[in-house]
mmCIF file of C-alpha atoms and ligand atoms in Angstrom:
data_model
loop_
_atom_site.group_PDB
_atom_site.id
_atom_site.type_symbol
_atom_site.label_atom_id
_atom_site.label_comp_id
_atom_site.label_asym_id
_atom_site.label_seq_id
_atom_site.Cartn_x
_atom_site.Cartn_y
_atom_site.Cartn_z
ATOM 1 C CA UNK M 1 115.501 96.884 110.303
ATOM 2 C CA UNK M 2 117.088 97.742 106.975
ATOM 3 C CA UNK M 3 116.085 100.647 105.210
ATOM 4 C CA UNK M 4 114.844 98.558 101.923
ATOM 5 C CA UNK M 5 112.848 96.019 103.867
ATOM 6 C CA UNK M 6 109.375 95.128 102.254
ATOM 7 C CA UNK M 7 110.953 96.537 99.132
ATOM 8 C CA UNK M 8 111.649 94.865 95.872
ATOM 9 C CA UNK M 9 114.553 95.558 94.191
ATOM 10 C CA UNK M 10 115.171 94.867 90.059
ATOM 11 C CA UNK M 11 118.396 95.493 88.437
ATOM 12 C CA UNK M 12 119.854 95.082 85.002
ATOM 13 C CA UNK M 13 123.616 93.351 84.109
ATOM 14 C CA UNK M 14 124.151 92.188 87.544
ATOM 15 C CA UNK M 15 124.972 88.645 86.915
ATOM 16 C CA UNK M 16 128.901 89.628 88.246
ATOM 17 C CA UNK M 17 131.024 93.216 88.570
ATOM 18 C CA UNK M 18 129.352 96.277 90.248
ATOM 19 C CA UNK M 19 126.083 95.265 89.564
ATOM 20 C CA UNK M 20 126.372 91.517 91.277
ATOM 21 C CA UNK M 21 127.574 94.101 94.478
ATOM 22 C CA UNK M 22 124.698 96.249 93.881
ATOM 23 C CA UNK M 23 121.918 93.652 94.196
ATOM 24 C CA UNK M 24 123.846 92.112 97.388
ATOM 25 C CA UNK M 25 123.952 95.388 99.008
ATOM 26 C CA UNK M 26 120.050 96.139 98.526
ATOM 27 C CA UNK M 27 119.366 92.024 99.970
ATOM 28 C CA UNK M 28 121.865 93.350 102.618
ATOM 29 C CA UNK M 29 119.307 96.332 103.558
ATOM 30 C CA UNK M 30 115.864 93.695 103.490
ATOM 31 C CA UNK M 31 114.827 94.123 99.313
ATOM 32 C CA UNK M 32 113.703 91.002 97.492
ATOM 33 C CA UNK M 33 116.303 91.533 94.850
ATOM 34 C CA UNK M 34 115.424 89.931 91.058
ATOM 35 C CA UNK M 35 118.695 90.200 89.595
ATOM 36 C CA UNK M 36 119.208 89.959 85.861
ATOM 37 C CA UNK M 37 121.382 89.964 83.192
ATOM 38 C CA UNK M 38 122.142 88.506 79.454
ATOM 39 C CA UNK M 39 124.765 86.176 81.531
ATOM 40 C CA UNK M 40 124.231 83.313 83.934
ATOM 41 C CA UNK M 41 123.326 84.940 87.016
ATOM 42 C CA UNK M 42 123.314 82.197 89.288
ATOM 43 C CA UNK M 43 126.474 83.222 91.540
ATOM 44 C CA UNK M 44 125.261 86.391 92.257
ATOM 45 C CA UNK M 45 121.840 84.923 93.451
ATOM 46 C CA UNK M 46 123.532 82.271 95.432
ATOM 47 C CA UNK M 47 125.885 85.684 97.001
ATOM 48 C CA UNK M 48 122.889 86.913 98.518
ATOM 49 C CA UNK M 49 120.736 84.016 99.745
ATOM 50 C CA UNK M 50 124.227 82.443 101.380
ATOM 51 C CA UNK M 51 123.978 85.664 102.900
ATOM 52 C CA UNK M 52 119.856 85.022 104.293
ATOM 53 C CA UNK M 53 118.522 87.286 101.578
ATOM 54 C CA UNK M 54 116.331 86.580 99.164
ATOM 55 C CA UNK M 55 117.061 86.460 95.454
ATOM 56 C CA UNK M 56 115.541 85.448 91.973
ATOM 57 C CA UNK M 57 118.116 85.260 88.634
ATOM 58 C CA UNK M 58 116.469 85.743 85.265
ATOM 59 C CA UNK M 59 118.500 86.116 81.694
ATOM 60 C CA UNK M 60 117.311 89.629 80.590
ATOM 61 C CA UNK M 61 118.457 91.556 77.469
ATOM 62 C CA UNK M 62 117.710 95.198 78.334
ATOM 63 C CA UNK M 63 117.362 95.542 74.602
ATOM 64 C CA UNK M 64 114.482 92.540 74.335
ATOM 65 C CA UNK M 65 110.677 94.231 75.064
ATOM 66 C CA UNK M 66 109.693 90.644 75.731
ATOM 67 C CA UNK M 67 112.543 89.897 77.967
ATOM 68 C CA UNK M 68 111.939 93.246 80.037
ATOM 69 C CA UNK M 69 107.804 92.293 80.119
ATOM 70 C CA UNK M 70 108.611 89.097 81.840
ATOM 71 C CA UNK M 71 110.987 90.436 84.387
ATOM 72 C CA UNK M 72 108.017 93.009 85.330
ATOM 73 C CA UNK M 73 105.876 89.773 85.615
ATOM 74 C CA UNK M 74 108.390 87.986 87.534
ATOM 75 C CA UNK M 75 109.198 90.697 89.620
ATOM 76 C CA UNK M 76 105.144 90.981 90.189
ATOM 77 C CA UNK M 77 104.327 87.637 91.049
ATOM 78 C CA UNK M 78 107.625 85.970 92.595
ATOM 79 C CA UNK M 79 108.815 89.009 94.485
ATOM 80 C CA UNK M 80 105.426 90.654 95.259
ATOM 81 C CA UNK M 81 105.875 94.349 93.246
ATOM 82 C CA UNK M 82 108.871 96.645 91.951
ATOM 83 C CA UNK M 83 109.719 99.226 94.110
ATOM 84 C CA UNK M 84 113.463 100.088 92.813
ATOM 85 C CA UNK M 85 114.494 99.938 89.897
ATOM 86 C CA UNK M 86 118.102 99.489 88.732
ATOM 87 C CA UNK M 87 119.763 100.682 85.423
ATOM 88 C CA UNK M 88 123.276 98.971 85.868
ATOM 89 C CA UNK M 89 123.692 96.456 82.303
ATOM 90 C CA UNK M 90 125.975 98.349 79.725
ATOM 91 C CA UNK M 91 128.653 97.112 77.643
ATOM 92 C CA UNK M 92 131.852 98.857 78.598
ATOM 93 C CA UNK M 93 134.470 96.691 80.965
ATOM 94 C CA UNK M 94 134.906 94.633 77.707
ATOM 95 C CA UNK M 95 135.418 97.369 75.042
ATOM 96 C CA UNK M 96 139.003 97.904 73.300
ATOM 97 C CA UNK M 97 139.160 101.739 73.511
ATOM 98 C CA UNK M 98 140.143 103.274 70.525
ATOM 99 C CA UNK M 99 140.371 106.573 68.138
ATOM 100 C CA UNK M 100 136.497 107.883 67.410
ATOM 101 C CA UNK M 101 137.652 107.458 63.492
ATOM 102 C CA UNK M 102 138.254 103.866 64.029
ATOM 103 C CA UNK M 103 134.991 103.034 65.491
ATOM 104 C CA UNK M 104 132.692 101.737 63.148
ATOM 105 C CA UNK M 105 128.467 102.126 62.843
ATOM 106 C CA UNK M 106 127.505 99.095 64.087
ATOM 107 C CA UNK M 107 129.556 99.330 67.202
ATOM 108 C CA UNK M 108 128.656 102.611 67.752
ATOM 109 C CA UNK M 109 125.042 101.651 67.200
ATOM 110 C CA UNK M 110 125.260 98.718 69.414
ATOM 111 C CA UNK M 111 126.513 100.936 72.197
ATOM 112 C CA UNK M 112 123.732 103.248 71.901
ATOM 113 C CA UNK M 113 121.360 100.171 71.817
ATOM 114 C CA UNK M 114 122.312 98.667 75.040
ATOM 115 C CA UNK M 115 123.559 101.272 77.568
ATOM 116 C CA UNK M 116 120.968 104.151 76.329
ATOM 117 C CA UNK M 117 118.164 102.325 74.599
ATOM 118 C CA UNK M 118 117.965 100.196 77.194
ATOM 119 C CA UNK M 119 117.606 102.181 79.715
ATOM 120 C CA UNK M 120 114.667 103.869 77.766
ATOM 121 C CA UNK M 121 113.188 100.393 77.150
ATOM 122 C CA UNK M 122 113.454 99.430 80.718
ATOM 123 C CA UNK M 123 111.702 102.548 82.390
ATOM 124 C CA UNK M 124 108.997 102.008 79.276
ATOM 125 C CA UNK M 125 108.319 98.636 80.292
ATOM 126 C CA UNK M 126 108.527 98.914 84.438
ATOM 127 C CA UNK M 127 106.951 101.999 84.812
ATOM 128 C CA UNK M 128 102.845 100.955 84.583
ATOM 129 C CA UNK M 129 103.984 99.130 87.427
ATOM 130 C CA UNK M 130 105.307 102.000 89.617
ATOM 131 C CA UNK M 131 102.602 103.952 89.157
ATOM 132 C CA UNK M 132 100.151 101.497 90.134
ATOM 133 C CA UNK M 133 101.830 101.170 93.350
ATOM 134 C CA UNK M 134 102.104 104.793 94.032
ATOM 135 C CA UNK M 135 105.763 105.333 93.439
ATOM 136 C CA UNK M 136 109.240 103.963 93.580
ATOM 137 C CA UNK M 137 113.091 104.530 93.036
ATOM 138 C CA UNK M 138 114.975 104.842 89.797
ATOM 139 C CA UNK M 139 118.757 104.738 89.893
ATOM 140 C CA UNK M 140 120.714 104.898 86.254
ATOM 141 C CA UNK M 141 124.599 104.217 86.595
ATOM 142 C CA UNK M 142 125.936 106.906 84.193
ATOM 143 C CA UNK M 143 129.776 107.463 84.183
ATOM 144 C CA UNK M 144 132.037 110.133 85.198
ATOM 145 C CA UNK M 145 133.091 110.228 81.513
ATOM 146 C CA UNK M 146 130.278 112.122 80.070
ATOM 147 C CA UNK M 147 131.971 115.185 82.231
ATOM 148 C CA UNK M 148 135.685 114.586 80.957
ATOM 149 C CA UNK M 149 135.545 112.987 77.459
ATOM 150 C CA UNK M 150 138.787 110.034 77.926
ATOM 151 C CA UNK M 151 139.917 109.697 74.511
ATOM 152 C CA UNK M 152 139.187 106.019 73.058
ATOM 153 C CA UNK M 153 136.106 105.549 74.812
ATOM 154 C CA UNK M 154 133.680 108.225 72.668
ATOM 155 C CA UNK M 155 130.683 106.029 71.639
ATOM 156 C CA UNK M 156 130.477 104.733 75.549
ATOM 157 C CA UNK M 157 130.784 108.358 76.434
ATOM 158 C CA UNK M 158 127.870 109.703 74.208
ATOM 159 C CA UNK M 159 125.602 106.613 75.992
ATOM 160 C CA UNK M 160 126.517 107.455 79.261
ATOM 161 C CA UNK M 161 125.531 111.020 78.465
ATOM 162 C CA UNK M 162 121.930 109.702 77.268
ATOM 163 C CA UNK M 163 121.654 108.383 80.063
ATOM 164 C CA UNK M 164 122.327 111.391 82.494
ATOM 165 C CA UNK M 165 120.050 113.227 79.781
ATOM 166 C CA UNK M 166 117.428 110.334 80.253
ATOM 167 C CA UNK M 167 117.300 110.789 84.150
ATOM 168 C CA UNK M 168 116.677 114.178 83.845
ATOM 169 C CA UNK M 169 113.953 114.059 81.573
ATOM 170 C CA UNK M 170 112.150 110.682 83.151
ATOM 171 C CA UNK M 171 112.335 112.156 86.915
ATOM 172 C CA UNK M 172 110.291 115.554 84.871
ATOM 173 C CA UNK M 173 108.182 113.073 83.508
ATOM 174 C CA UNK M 174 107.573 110.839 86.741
ATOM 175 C CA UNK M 175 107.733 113.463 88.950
ATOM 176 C CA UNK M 176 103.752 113.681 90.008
ATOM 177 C CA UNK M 177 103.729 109.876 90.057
ATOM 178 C CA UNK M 178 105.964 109.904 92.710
ATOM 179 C CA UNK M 179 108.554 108.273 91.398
ATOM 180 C CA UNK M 180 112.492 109.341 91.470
ATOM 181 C CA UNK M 181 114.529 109.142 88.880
ATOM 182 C CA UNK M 182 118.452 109.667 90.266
ATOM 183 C CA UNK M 183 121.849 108.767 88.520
ATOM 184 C CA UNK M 184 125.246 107.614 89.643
ATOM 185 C CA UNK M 185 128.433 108.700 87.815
ATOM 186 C CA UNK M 186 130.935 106.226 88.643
ATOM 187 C CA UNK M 187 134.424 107.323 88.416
ATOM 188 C CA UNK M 188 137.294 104.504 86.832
ATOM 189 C CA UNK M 189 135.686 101.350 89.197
ATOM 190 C CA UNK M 190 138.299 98.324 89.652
ATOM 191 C CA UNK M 191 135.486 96.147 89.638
ATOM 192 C CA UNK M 192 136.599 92.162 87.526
ATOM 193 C CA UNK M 193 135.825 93.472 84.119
ATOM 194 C CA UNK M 194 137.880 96.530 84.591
ATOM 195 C CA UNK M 195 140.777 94.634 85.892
ATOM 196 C CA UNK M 196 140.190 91.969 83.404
ATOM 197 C CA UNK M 197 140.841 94.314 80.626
ATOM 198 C CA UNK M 198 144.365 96.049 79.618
ATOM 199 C CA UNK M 199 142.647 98.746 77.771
ATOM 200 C CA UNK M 200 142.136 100.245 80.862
ATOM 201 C CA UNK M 201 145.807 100.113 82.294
ATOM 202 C CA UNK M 202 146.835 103.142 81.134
ATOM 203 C CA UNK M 203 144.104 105.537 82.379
ATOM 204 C CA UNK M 204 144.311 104.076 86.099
ATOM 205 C CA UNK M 205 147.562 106.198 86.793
ATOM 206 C CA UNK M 206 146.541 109.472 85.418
ATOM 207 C CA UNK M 207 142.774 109.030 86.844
ATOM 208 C CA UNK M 208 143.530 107.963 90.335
ATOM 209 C CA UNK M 209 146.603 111.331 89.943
ATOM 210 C CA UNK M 210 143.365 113.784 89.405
ATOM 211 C CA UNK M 211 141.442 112.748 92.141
ATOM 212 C CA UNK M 212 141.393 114.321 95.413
ATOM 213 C CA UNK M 213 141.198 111.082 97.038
ATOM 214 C CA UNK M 214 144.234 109.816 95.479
ATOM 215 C CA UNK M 215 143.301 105.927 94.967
ATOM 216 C CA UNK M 216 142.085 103.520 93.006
ATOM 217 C CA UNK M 217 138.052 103.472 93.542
ATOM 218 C CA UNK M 218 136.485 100.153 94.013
ATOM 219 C CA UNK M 219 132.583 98.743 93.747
ATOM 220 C CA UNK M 220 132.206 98.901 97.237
ATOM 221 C CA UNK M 221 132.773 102.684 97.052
ATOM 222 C CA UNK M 222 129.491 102.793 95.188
ATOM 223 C CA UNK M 223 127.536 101.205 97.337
ATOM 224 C CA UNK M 224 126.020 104.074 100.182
ATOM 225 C CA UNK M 225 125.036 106.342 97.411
ATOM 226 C CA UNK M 226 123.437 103.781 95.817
ATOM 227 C CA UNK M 227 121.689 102.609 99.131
ATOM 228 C CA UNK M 228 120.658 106.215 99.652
ATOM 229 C CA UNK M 229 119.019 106.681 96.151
ATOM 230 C CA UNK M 230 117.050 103.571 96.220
ATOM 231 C CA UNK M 231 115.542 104.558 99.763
ATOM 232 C CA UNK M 232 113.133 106.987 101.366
ATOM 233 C CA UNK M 233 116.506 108.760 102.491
ATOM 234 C CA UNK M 234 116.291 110.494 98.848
ATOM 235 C CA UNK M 235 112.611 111.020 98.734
ATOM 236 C CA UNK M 236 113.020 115.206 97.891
ATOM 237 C CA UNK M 237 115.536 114.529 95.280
ATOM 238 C CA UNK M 238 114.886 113.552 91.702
ATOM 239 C CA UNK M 239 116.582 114.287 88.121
ATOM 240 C CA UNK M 240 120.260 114.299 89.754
ATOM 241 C CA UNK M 241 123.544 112.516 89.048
ATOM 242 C CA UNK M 242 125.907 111.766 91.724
ATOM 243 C CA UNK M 243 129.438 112.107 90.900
ATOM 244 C CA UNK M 244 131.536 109.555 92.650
ATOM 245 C CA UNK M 245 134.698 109.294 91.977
ATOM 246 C CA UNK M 246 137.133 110.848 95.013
ATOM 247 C CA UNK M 247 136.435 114.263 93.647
ATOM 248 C CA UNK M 248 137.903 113.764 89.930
ATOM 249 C CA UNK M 249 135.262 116.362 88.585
ATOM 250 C CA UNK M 250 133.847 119.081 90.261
ATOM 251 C CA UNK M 251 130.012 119.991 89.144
HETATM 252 P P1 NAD R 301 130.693 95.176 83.217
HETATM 253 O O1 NAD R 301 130.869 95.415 81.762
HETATM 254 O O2 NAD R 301 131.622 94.225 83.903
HETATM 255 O O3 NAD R 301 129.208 94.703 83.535
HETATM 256 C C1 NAD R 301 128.112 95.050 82.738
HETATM 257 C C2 NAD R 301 127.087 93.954 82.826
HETATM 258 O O4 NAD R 301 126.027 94.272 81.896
HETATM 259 C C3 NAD R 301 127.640 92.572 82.417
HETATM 260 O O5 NAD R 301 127.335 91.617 83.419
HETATM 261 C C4 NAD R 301 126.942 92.268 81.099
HETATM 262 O O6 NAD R 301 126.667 90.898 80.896
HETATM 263 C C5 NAD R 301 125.659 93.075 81.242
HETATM 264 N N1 NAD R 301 125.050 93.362 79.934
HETATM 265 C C6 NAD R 301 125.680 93.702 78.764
HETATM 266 N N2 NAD R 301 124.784 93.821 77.783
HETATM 267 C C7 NAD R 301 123.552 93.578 78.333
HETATM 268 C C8 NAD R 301 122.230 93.547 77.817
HETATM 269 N N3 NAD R 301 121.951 93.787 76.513
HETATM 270 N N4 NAD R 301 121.211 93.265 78.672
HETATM 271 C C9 NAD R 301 121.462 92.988 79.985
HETATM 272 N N5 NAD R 301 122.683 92.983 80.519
HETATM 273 C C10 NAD R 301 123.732 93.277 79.700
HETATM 274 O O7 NAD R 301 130.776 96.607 83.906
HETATM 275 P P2 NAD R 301 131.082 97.065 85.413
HETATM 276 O O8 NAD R 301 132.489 97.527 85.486
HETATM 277 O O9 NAD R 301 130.565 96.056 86.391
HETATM 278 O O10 NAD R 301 130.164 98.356 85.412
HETATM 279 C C11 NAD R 301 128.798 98.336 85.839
HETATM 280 C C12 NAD R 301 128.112 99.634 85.438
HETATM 281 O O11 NAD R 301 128.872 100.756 85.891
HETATM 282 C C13 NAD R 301 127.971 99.812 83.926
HETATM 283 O O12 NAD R 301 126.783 100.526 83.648
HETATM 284 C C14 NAD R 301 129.175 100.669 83.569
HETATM 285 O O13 NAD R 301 128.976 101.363 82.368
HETATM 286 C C15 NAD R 301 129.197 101.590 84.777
HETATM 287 N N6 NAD R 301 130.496 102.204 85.025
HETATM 288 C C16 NAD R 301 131.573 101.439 85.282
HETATM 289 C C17 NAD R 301 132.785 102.056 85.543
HETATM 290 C C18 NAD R 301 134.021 101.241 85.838
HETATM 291 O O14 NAD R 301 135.109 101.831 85.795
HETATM 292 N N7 NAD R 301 133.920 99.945 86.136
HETATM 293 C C19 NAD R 301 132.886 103.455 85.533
HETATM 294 C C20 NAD R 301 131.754 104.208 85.255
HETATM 295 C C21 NAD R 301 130.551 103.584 85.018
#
């Protein structure tokens, strides 16, 4: 038996990269996975129910209140609850790092707005839910950057550090509810967008040269911690962030 069966699993910007591995790996475990993003998620969906899981797609724009109502519908009615919740969307594998001074308010504000905001207008919307069922799993996919501050990437950084902030304040929050509120810190992740984008080339060297596992980290090195936040393995734990990243920071 897997350890998410008779769970249902909801996660944000999955429609390809670490999230499309994400949702596959929580089908893999028995979770009715809705998987959502602003992109066509229909690959990912088909991923998992090749695979004999079972799988909904949805276009969701963590930034849309309506949007995130009817995924807590869908996931209510099609999947039968919401049991773990996912915080992956985020724009980042397609920004153009750059100098802080170059980075204008609107992009900086439309950072903010998806990969923090979001996840604040996300737990808003699903939590009702959670509560009414008498508990569930929250995992947030932070970044290892909040801890090391990579120059061109400053705006991202400052939204990745909401979000660590978020989780620590939500699981406070949530914490007599019985709900969990965890967070991932992904080190530099080869995952399509990553390898997609040039902008990244030149931090692979020197990031995979501080770690003590000295190689480049892919999507599927993400998945066990995930698999252990969103489960009853992780039931005493609440408020954290897991660094993974072969051992690039030490907190
Ligand atoms: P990615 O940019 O390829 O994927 C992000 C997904 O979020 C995309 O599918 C995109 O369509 C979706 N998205 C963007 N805006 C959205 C919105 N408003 N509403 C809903 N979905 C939206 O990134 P990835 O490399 O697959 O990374 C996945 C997660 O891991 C992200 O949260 C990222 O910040 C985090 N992360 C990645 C790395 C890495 O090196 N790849 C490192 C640390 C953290």
């Amino acid at each position: 038996m897997g350890r998410l069966e008779g769970k249902t699993a909801v996660i944000t910007g999955a429609a390809q990269g670490i999230g499309s591995l994400m949702a596959k790996a929580m089908a893999d475990e028995g979770a009715k996975v809705l998987v959502t993003d602003v992109q066509d998620t229909a690959s990912a969906v088909q991923a998992i129910t090749d695979a004999g899981g079972t799988a909904l797609g949805m276009k969701v724009d963590v930034t849309s209140n309506d949007d995130l109502k009817a995924m807590v519908e869908t996931a209510r009615t099609e999947l039968g609850g919401l049991d773990i919740m996912v915080n992956n969307a985020s724009i980042f594998a397609t920004i153009k790092p750059r100098p802080f001074f170059e980075i204008s308010d609107d992009e900086f504000d439309l950072i903010m707005r998806v990969n923090a905001r979001g996840v604040h207008q996300v737990m808003r919307a699903i939590v009702p839910t959670m509560i009414k069922a008498g508990g569930g799993k929250v995992v947030n996919i932070a970044s290892g950057t909040f801890y090391y501050g990579p120059p061109g990437l400053s705006h991202y950084t400052a939204s990745k550090g909401a979000v660590i902030a978020l989780t620590r304040c939500h699981a406070r929050e949530l914490g007599d509810m019985n709900i969990q509120v965890n967070a991932i810190a992904p080190g530099l992740t080869e995952s399509a967008g990553v390898r997609a984008n040039d902008g990244f080339d030149m931090a692979r060297g020197p990031t995979v040269a501080t770690r003590s596992i000295k190689r480049e980290m892919l999507p599927e090195d993400l998945l066990g911690t995930l698999l252990y936040l969103a489960s009853s393995d992780s039931n005493f734990v609440t408020g954290q962030t897991l660094n993974v990243d072969g051992g690039k920071v030490n907190i």
